[in-house]
Coordinates of C-alpha atoms and ligand atoms in Angstrom, one line a residue:
M185 CA 0.0 0.0 0.0
A186 CA 2.8 2.4 0.9
A187 CA 4.3 1.8 -2.6
A188 CA 1.0 2.9 -4.2
C189 CA 1.0 6.0 -1.9
C190 CA 4.6 6.8 -3.0
A191 CA 3.5 6.6 -6.6
A192 CA 0.6 9.0 -5.9
L193 CA 3.0 11.4 -4.1
A194 CA 5.2 11.6 -7.2
A195 CA 2.5 13.8 -8.7
A196 CA 3.5 16.5 -6.2
G197 CA 7.2 16.4 -6.8
S198 CA 10.4 14.4 -6.3
V199 CA 10.0 11.0 -4.7
L200 CA 13.1 8.8 -4.0
L201 CA 12.6 5.0 -4.0
P202 CA 14.6 2.3 -2.4
N203 CA 17.7 0.9 -4.1
T204 CA 18.5 4.2 -5.8
S205 CA 21.6 6.2 -5.0
A206 CA 19.6 9.3 -4.1
Y207 CA 17.5 7.3 -1.6
N208 CA 20.6 5.7 -0.1
Q209 CA 22.3 9.1 0.3
T210 CA 19.3 10.6 2.0
Q211 CA 19.0 7.6 4.4
A212 CA 22.7 7.9 5.2
S213 CA 22.4 11.6 6.0
Y214 CA 20.8 11.0 9.4
W215 CA 22.9 12.2 12.3
S216 CA 22.2 9.0 14.4
L217 CA 22.5 5.3 13.3
Q218 CA 19.1 4.7 15.0
E219 CA 17.5 6.9 12.4
S220 CA 19.4 5.8 9.4
S221 CA 18.6 2.2 10.1
L222 CA 14.9 2.8 9.3
S223 CA 13.9 2.3 5.7
P224 CA 10.8 4.3 4.5
S225 CA 8.9 3.1 1.4
C226 CA 10.1 6.5 -0.1
F227 CA 11.4 9.9 0.7
A228 CA 9.3 12.8 -0.7
Q229 CA 11.3 15.9 -1.3
P230 CA 9.2 19.2 -1.7
Q231 CA 11.2 22.1 -3.1
T232 CA 8.5 24.7 -2.4
A233 CA 5.9 25.4 0.3
Q234 CA 3.1 24.6 -2.3
Q235 CA 4.7 21.3 -3.1
A236 CA 4.8 20.5 0.6
A237 CA 1.1 21.4 0.8
N238 CA 0.3 19.2 -2.1
L239 CA 2.1 16.3 -0.5
I240 CA 0.1 16.7 2.7
T241 CA -3.1 16.9 0.7
I242 CA -2.4 13.6 -1.0
L243 CA -1.4 11.9 2.2
T244 CA -4.7 13.0 3.7
S245 CA -7.1 12.5 0.9
H246 CA -5.7 10.0 -1.7
Q247 CA -7.2 6.5 -1.3
A248 CA -3.7 5.0 -1.8
C249 CA -2.3 6.8 1.2
S250 CA -5.2 6.3 3.6
T251 CA -3.2 3.8 5.7
T252 CA 0.3 5.1 5.2
D253 CA 1.9 6.9 8.1
F254 CA 4.6 9.5 7.6
A255 CA 7.5 11.3 9.2
I256 CA 8.9 14.8 8.7
K257 CA 12.7 15.1 8.3
C258 CA 14.7 18.3 8.6
Q259 CA 18.4 18.2 9.5
T260 CA 18.0 15.0 11.5
H261 CA 19.6 15.9 14.8
A262 CA 16.9 14.3 16.9
P263 CA 18.5 11.0 17.5
A264 CA 15.7 8.7 18.5
A265 CA 14.5 6.1 16.0
G266 CA 11.3 7.2 14.2
F267 CA 11.4 11.0 15.2
A268 CA 12.2 12.1 11.7
N269 CA 12.1 8.8 9.7
I270 CA 9.7 5.9 9.5
A271 CA 10.0 2.2 8.6
G272 CA 7.7 1.3 5.7
G273 CA 6.0 4.7 5.6
V274 CA 6.7 8.0 3.8
T275 CA 9.4 10.4 5.0
I276 CA 9.0 14.0 3.9
D277 CA 12.5 15.4 3.6
I278 CA 12.1 19.2 3.8
T279 CA 15.7 20.1 3.3
G280 CA 14.8 21.4 -0.2
L281 CA 12.9 24.2 1.6
N282 CA 16.1 26.1 1.8
S283 CA 15.3 29.7 0.7
I284 CA 16.8 32.5 2.9
S285 CA 16.2 36.2 2.4
V286 CA 16.1 39.4 4.6
S287 CA 13.7 42.3 4.7
E288 CA 14.8 45.6 3.2
D289 CA 15.6 47.1 6.6
H290 CA 17.3 43.7 7.6
S291 CA 15.0 43.4 10.7
I292 CA 13.3 40.2 9.5
A293 CA 15.0 37.1 8.1
Y294 CA 12.7 34.8 6.0
V295 CA 14.1 31.3 6.5
G296 CA 13.0 28.1 4.7
A297 CA 12.3 25.5 7.4
G298 CA 14.7 22.9 5.9
N299 CA 17.8 25.0 6.3
S300 CA 20.7 24.3 8.6
W301 CA 21.6 27.1 10.9
L302 CA 25.0 27.2 9.3
D303 CA 23.5 28.3 6.0
V304 CA 21.5 30.9 7.7
Y305 CA 24.5 32.4 9.5
A306 CA 26.6 32.4 6.4
Y307 CA 23.9 34.3 4.6
L308 CA 23.3 36.8 7.4
D309 CA 26.8 37.5 8.7
P310 CA 27.7 39.9 5.8
Y311 CA 24.7 42.1 6.8
N312 CA 26.0 42.2 10.4
K313 CA 22.8 40.5 11.4
S314 CA 21.9 37.2 12.8
V315 CA 19.0 35.2 14.3
A316 CA 18.9 33.5 17.6
G317 CA 19.4 30.0 16.3
G318 CA 21.3 26.8 17.2
R319 CA 24.9 26.7 18.2
N320 CA 26.0 23.7 16.1
G321 CA 25.5 24.8 12.5
A322 CA 24.5 21.3 11.3
V323 CA 21.3 21.4 13.3
G324 CA 18.0 22.1 11.5
V325 CA 16.1 25.3 11.7
G326 CA 12.8 23.2 11.6
G327 CA 13.3 20.9 14.6
L328 CA 15.1 23.3 16.9
T329 CA 12.7 26.2 16.5
I330 CA 9.4 24.3 17.1
G331 CA 10.9 22.7 20.3
G332 CA 12.1 26.0 21.8
G333 CA 15.7 26.6 20.8
I334 CA 18.7 27.6 22.9
S335 CA 21.0 30.1 21.2
Y336 CA 24.0 32.2 22.2
F337 CA 21.6 35.1 22.0
S338 CA 18.9 33.5 24.2
P339 CA 19.8 35.5 27.3
Q340 CA 19.2 38.6 25.2
V341 CA 16.1 37.6 23.3
G342 CA 14.7 34.3 24.7
W343 CA 14.1 31.0 23.2
T344 CA 14.6 30.8 19.4
C345 CA 10.8 30.3 19.0
D346 CA 10.2 33.6 20.9
T347 CA 11.9 35.4 18.0
V348 CA 9.6 34.0 15.3
Q349 CA 7.3 36.7 13.9
N350 CA 5.4 34.4 11.6
F351 CA 5.3 30.7 10.8
E352 CA 4.2 29.6 7.3
V353 CA 2.7 26.2 7.9
V354 CA 0.8 23.4 6.1
L355 CA -2.2 22.2 8.1
A356 CA -3.6 18.6 8.1
S357 CA -6.2 19.9 5.5
G358 CA -3.3 20.7 3.1
E359 CA -4.0 24.4 3.5
L360 CA -1.0 26.7 3.6
V361 CA -1.5 29.3 6.3
N362 CA 0.4 32.0 8.2
A363 CA 0.4 31.9 11.9
N364 CA 1.4 35.3 13.7
A365 CA 0.2 37.7 16.3
T366 CA -2.8 38.7 14.2
S367 CA -3.5 35.7 11.9
N368 CA -4.1 32.3 13.6
P369 CA -2.7 33.6 16.9
D370 CA -3.5 30.3 18.8
L371 CA -1.5 28.3 16.3
Y372 CA 1.3 30.9 16.5
R373 CA 1.6 30.3 20.2
A374 CA 1.2 26.5 19.9
L375 CA 4.0 26.3 17.4
K376 CA 6.4 27.9 20.0
G377 CA 7.2 24.6 21.7
G378 CA 4.5 22.3 20.2
K379 CA 6.9 20.3 18.1
N380 CA 5.4 18.6 15.0
N381 CA 1.9 18.2 16.4
F382 CA 0.2 21.0 14.5
G383 CA 1.5 21.0 10.9
L384 CA 4.5 21.0 8.6
V385 CA 6.2 24.4 9.0
T386 CA 7.6 25.5 5.7
R387 CA 9.1 28.9 6.6
F388 CA 10.0 30.9 9.7
D389 CA 10.2 34.7 9.7
F390 CA 12.7 35.6 12.5
A391 CA 13.4 38.9 14.1
T392 CA 17.1 39.5 13.6
V393 CA 19.7 40.6 16.1
D394 CA 22.9 42.7 15.5
I395 CA 26.2 40.9 15.4
T396 CA 29.7 41.7 14.3
R397 CA 32.4 39.4 15.7
I398 CA 31.9 37.3 18.7
L399 CA 34.1 35.6 21.3
G400 CA 34.0 31.8 21.0
G401 CA 36.1 28.6 21.3
N402 CA 36.9 26.0 23.9
L403 CA 38.5 26.2 27.3
V404 CA 39.5 22.8 28.8
N405 CA 40.2 22.3 32.5
D406 CA 41.6 19.3 34.4
I407 CA 38.8 17.3 35.8
A408 CA 40.5 17.5 39.2
D409 CA 39.7 21.3 39.1
R410 CA 36.0 20.7 38.6
A411 CA 34.9 22.1 41.9
A412 CA 36.3 25.5 41.1
V413 CA 34.8 25.4 37.6
F414 CA 31.4 24.4 39.1
A415 CA 31.6 27.2 41.5
A416 CA 32.3 29.7 38.7
F417 CA 29.5 28.2 36.6
A418 CA 27.0 28.5 39.5
D419 CA 27.9 32.1 40.2
F420 CA 27.7 32.9 36.5
T421 CA 24.2 31.3 36.2
T422 CA 22.8 33.0 39.3
A423 CA 24.4 36.4 38.9
P424 CA 21.8 39.1 39.9
D425 CA 22.9 41.2 37.0
Y426 CA 23.3 38.4 34.4
D427 CA 25.2 39.7 31.3
V428 CA 22.8 39.0 28.4
H429 CA 25.7 38.7 25.9
A430 CA 27.2 35.7 27.8
S431 CA 26.5 32.0 27.5
W432 CA 28.4 29.0 28.7
V433 CA 28.0 25.3 28.0
L434 CA 29.9 23.2 30.6
S435 CA 30.4 19.6 29.5
T436 CA 32.0 16.8 31.4
I437 CA 32.8 13.9 29.1
F438 CA 33.5 10.4 30.1
N439 CA 35.2 7.8 27.9
A440 CA 34.2 4.4 29.4
T441 CA 37.2 2.6 27.8
S442 CA 40.0 4.9 29.1
K443 CA 37.9 5.8 32.2
A444 CA 39.0 9.4 31.6
W445 CA 36.9 12.5 32.2
T446 CA 37.4 15.7 30.2
L447 CA 36.1 19.1 31.3
L448 CA 35.2 21.2 28.3
N449 CA 33.8 24.7 28.6
V450 CA 32.3 26.6 25.6
P451 CA 31.9 30.2 26.8
V452 CA 30.6 32.4 24.0
Y453 CA 30.2 36.2 24.2
T454 CA 28.1 37.9 21.5
L455 CA 30.1 41.1 21.4
P456 CA 33.6 41.6 20.1
D457 CA 35.3 41.6 23.5
T458 CA 38.4 39.4 23.9
R459 CA 38.2 39.1 27.7
P460 CA 34.7 39.7 29.0
L461 CA 34.7 40.3 32.8
V462 CA 31.9 37.9 33.2
Y463 CA 34.3 34.9 32.7
E464 CA 37.0 36.0 35.1
Q465 CA 36.2 33.4 37.7
L466 CA 36.5 30.7 35.0
Y467 CA 39.7 32.2 33.7
A468 CA 41.1 32.1 37.2
V469 CA 41.0 28.3 37.2
P470 CA 44.2 26.9 35.7
N471 CA 43.4 25.5 32.2
I472 CA 44.9 22.9 29.9
S473 CA 44.0 24.7 26.8
D474 CA 42.2 27.9 25.8
N475 CA 41.6 28.8 22.1
L476 CA 38.9 31.4 22.7
A477 CA 39.2 34.1 20.0
L478 CA 37.0 36.5 18.1
T479 CA 35.3 35.0 15.1
E480 CA 32.2 35.1 13.0
L481 CA 29.2 33.1 13.9
H482 CA 29.2 31.1 10.7
V483 CA 32.8 30.1 11.4
L484 CA 32.2 29.2 15.0
A485 CA 29.0 27.2 14.0
N486 CA 30.9 25.2 11.4
Q487 CA 31.7 22.3 13.7
T488 CA 33.4 19.1 12.6
A489 CA 30.8 16.4 11.8
T490 CA 30.8 13.3 13.9
P491 CA 31.1 9.9 12.3
P492 CA 27.9 7.7 12.1
L493 CA 27.2 6.7 15.7
N494 CA 24.3 5.7 18.0
W495 CA 23.3 8.7 20.1
G496 CA 21.0 9.2 23.1
M497 CA 19.7 12.2 25.0
G498 CA 18.1 12.8 28.3
T499 CA 17.4 15.9 30.2
A500 CA 16.1 17.7 33.3
T501 CA 16.0 21.2 34.7
Y502 CA 17.4 22.1 38.1
G503 CA 18.0 25.0 40.4
V504 CA 21.7 25.9 40.7
S505 CA 24.2 25.3 43.5
T506 CA 27.8 24.5 43.5
A507 CA 27.2 21.7 45.9
F508 CA 24.6 20.2 43.7
L509 CA 26.8 20.3 40.6
N510 CA 29.5 18.4 42.6
E511 CA 26.8 15.9 43.7
I512 CA 25.6 15.4 40.1
F513 CA 29.2 14.6 39.0
D514 CA 29.6 12.1 41.8
I515 CA 26.3 10.4 41.1
V516 CA 26.9 10.1 37.3
N517 CA 30.5 8.9 37.8
A518 CA 29.3 6.2 40.2
T519 CA 26.5 5.2 37.8
I520 CA 28.6 4.9 34.6
Y521 CA 32.1 4.2 35.7
D522 CA 32.0 0.4 35.4
F523 CA 29.6 0.3 32.4
N524 CA 31.2 -0.3 29.0
L525 CA 30.3 -2.0 25.7
P526 CA 32.2 -3.7 22.8
G527 CA 33.4 -0.8 20.7
G528 CA 33.1 1.6 23.7
V529 CA 30.7 4.2 24.9
A530 CA 31.2 7.8 25.9
W531 CA 28.9 10.2 27.8
S532 CA 28.6 14.0 27.5
I533 CA 27.1 15.4 30.7
A534 CA 26.4 19.0 30.0
F535 CA 25.0 22.0 32.0
E536 CA 23.6 25.1 30.4
P537 CA 22.4 28.2 32.2
L538 CA 18.8 29.1 32.1
P539 CA 18.8 32.5 33.8
T540 CA 15.6 34.5 34.3
V541 CA 16.6 37.0 31.6
F542 CA 16.4 34.2 29.1
L543 CA 12.9 33.3 30.2
A544 CA 11.4 36.7 30.3
P545 CA 10.7 37.5 26.6
G546 CA 8.6 34.4 26.0
A547 CA 6.9 33.9 29.4
G548 CA 3.1 33.3 28.6
K549 CA 3.7 33.8 24.9
N550 CA 5.1 30.4 24.1
V551 CA 3.8 27.1 25.5
L552 CA 7.0 26.0 27.3
G553 CA 5.7 27.2 30.7
T554 CA 9.1 28.7 31.6
T555 CA 8.9 32.0 33.4
P556 CA 11.3 34.2 35.4
A557 CA 9.3 33.4 38.5
D558 CA 11.0 30.0 38.5
G559 CA 14.3 31.7 39.2
N560 CA 17.7 31.1 37.7
Q561 CA 18.0 27.4 36.7
M562 CA 20.2 25.2 34.6
I563 CA 19.4 22.6 32.0
F564 CA 21.1 19.2 32.5
L565 CA 21.7 17.1 29.3
T566 CA 23.1 13.7 29.3
S567 CA 24.2 12.3 25.8
P568 CA 25.7 8.9 25.4
F569 CA 27.3 7.9 22.1
W570 CA 28.4 4.4 21.1
T571 CA 29.1 2.2 18.1
D572 CA 27.3 -1.1 19.0
S573 CA 23.8 -0.8 17.5
S574 CA 22.6 -3.9 19.5
A575 CA 23.3 -2.0 22.8
D576 CA 20.5 0.6 22.6
A577 CA 18.4 -0.9 25.4
E578 CA 21.4 -1.2 27.8
V579 CA 22.4 2.5 27.2
H580 CA 18.9 3.7 27.5
A581 CA 18.6 1.9 30.8
K582 CA 21.7 3.7 32.0
T583 CA 20.3 7.1 30.8
E584 CA 17.1 6.5 32.8
E585 CA 19.2 5.4 35.8
I586 CA 21.2 8.7 35.7
L587 CA 18.0 10.7 35.4
T588 CA 16.3 8.9 38.2
K589 CA 19.2 9.2 40.6
V590 CA 20.0 12.8 39.8
N591 CA 16.3 13.9 39.9
A592 CA 16.0 12.2 43.3
A593 CA 19.0 14.2 44.6
A594 CA 17.5 17.3 43.1
E595 CA 14.2 16.7 44.7
K596 CA 15.9 16.2 48.1
A597 CA 17.8 19.4 47.7
G598 CA 14.6 21.3 46.6
L599 CA 16.2 21.9 43.2
L600 CA 14.0 19.8 40.9
R601 CA 12.0 21.8 38.3
Q602 CA 9.1 20.5 36.2
F603 CA 10.4 21.7 32.8
E604 CA 12.1 19.1 30.5
Y605 CA 13.4 20.6 27.3
A606 CA 11.8 18.6 24.5
N607 CA 14.8 19.1 22.1
Y608 CA 17.0 17.3 24.6
A609 CA 14.6 14.8 26.0
D610 CA 14.9 11.0 25.8
Y611 CA 12.2 9.3 23.8
S612 CA 10.8 7.9 27.0
Q613 CA 10.3 11.3 28.6
Q614 CA 7.1 13.3 28.5
P615 CA 8.3 16.9 27.9
F616 CA 4.8 18.3 27.2
E617 CA 3.8 17.4 30.8
G618 CA 6.5 19.7 32.1
Y619 CA 4.9 22.6 30.3
G620 CA 2.2 22.7 32.9
Q621 CA -1.5 21.8 32.9
S622 CA -2.9 25.0 31.3
N623 CA -0.4 24.9 28.4
L624 CA -1.1 21.2 27.9
E625 CA -4.9 21.9 27.7
F626 CA -4.2 24.8 25.4
L627 CA -2.2 22.5 23.1
L628 CA -4.8 19.9 23.0
Q629 CA -7.5 22.5 22.2
T630 CA -5.4 24.1 19.5
S631 CA -4.8 20.6 18.0
K632 CA -8.5 19.9 17.9
Q633 CA -9.1 23.3 16.2
Y634 CA -6.4 23.0 13.5
D635 CA -6.3 19.2 13.1
P636 CA -9.8 17.9 13.9
N637 CA -9.0 14.4 12.7
G638 CA -5.8 14.3 14.7
M639 CA -3.6 13.6 11.6
F640 CA -0.5 14.9 13.2
Q641 CA -1.2 12.8 16.3
K642 CA -2.1 9.5 14.6
R643 CA -0.3 9.4 11.3
V644 CA 2.9 11.2 12.2
P645 CA 3.9 8.9 15.1
G646 CA 7.5 10.2 15.4
G647 CA 8.4 12.8 17.9
F648 CA 6.7 13.7 21.2
K649 CA 2.9 13.5 20.8
L650 CA 0.4 15.4 23.0
P651 CA -0.4 13.3 26.0
G652 CA -4.2 12.7 26.0
G653 CA -4.0 13.5 22.3
Q654 CA -5.9 10.3 21.4
W655 CA -9.3 11.9 22.0
W656 CA -11.0 11.2 18.7
Ligands
FAD257 C1 25.0 18.2 17.8 C2 23.7 18.8 18.3 C3 23.7 20.1 18.6 C4 22.6 20.7 19.1 N1 22.6 22.1 19.5 C5 21.5 22.6 19.9 C6 21.5 24.0 20.3 O1 22.5 24.7 20.2 N2 20.3 24.5 20.8 C7 19.2 23.8 20.9 O2 18.2 24.3 21.4 N3 19.2 22.5 20.6 C8 20.3 21.9 20.1 N4 20.2 20.6 19.7 C9 19.0 19.9 19.9 C10 18.1 20.1 18.6 O3 17.4 21.3 18.8 C11 17.1 19.0 18.4 O4 17.8 17.8 18.2 C12 16.2 19.3 17.2 O5 15.1 18.4 17.2 C13 17.0 19.0 15.9 O6 16.2 19.5 14.8 P1 16.6 19.0 13.3 O7 15.7 19.7 12.4 O8 18.0 19.0 13.1 O9 16.2 17.4 13.5 P2 15.1 16.4 12.8 O10 15.5 15.2 13.5 O11 15.1 16.5 11.3 O12 13.7 16.9 13.3 C14 13.4 16.9 14.7 C15 11.9 16.8 14.9 O13 11.3 18.0 14.5 C16 10.3 17.7 13.5 N5 10.3 18.7 12.4 C17 11.5 19.3 11.9 N6 11.2 20.2 11.1 C18 9.9 20.3 11.0 C19 9.0 21.2 10.3 N7 9.4 22.1 9.5 N8 7.7 21.1 10.6 C20 7.2 20.1 11.4 N9 8.0 19.3 12.1 C21 9.3 19.4 11.9 C22 10.6 16.3 13.0 O14 9.5 15.6 12.5 C23 11.2 15.7 14.2 O15 10.3 15.0 15.0 C24 21.4 20.0 19.3 C25 21.4 18.6 18.9 C26 22.6 18.0 18.5 C27 22.5 16.6 18.1

């Protein structure tokens, strides 16, 4: 049946069939092995928003497609199997929706949803403008923005989704609509965190920010000095006068074969300042290497691609204290130290500041449920990566064990928060529940309004679905 559906979809544009080099290339382009191991019956590749709308119309109304489920694929950085690919169904690959332009006064960037952030930054840097998008340039505009989006500019302007002025989106009916403050305002709000539950977004219109050169790079410390780095990070994240140009990803990385921990800091400052005062406490800790330098965003975002690997993610949000950061390290170390796999496994355990200034612009305007009233927080992200594809269940169990133990410690310390960032969540987590009851009800209501037959709930099984979304 899916083969007949693929044949019907060919009327709306390019369709790639198995055993062709174009199909194999697209399948191999997934970031995780879990995703590239799935074989759809075809990839459909719209090149325009209207072609995307025609595809959805055929999927909804053509007899040959009535039982064919589908997935939406952007730049593939959600690692879980089935989030952006589907075995035996149709995968709509939107990477051909890659237009980029800027308004005459350069205040709005019109960005095709299939772009990578790298292409967006390379286009905008010459204008001395940017958008508050992802930090690794290979990540997709589509997936990151509809899940929230953490940017170097977030302390200044909020989540990436908060900077969207307009979404162009194909609804389940096949209708192509705009969602903004005055047109479809409920949909506009729902798409700011609602993931792929409301439609296929074809274009984002982002408010731009000013940029020239920025400070970026890596600063590596000895793991033995972690307590001093954790103290600096906690003070940075909870500073009463948080510097909105400053961000910092603190990662502790464990190699289960060598049993070695690495402490990697990525402090980025969005102004051309070679030694911002805000990092003085970090600089004061002796480091092993420091390549921080002024650069352009499209250069900084052009990170080396990783080889094909299995990847996991898992996340939580916590209040911040130095003692708790030390406790987390000890818990994680005790949990994973003796766990290894044939071919090895490594863990990135990362901390990212979520200060109140970051949460202010979108509070009540997106559906994430994050507000300055929650105080300064940090996002915890655990990402294992490994080669042995048969070990998924074992690694997943370890990820859950880490989250369970660290969450218990957080709860005991009064530092556990309900928000779980969907773009970092493990497939077994329920990020929408962390948005809070009223946002959840709003999402369900908006889904009923714009997708009365629940097509994006039932026939797009990949990604996080709305809990209670099976109401029809
Ligand atoms: C190396 C790496 C770096 C990262 N850096 C950051 C970062 O700096 N900041 C941050 O916030 N997050 C970051 N993330 C997390 C990232 O935001 C998520 O993984 C995100 O889902 C990736 O989006 P994508 O388009 O690349 O992925 P995909 O896997 O292609 O898509 C992810 C999900 O979004 C859906 N989707 C994508 N586009 C659309 C669309 N146009 N319409 C409807 N549904 C759509 C897909 O169906 C899928 O379920 C990073 C992840 C990785 C692996």
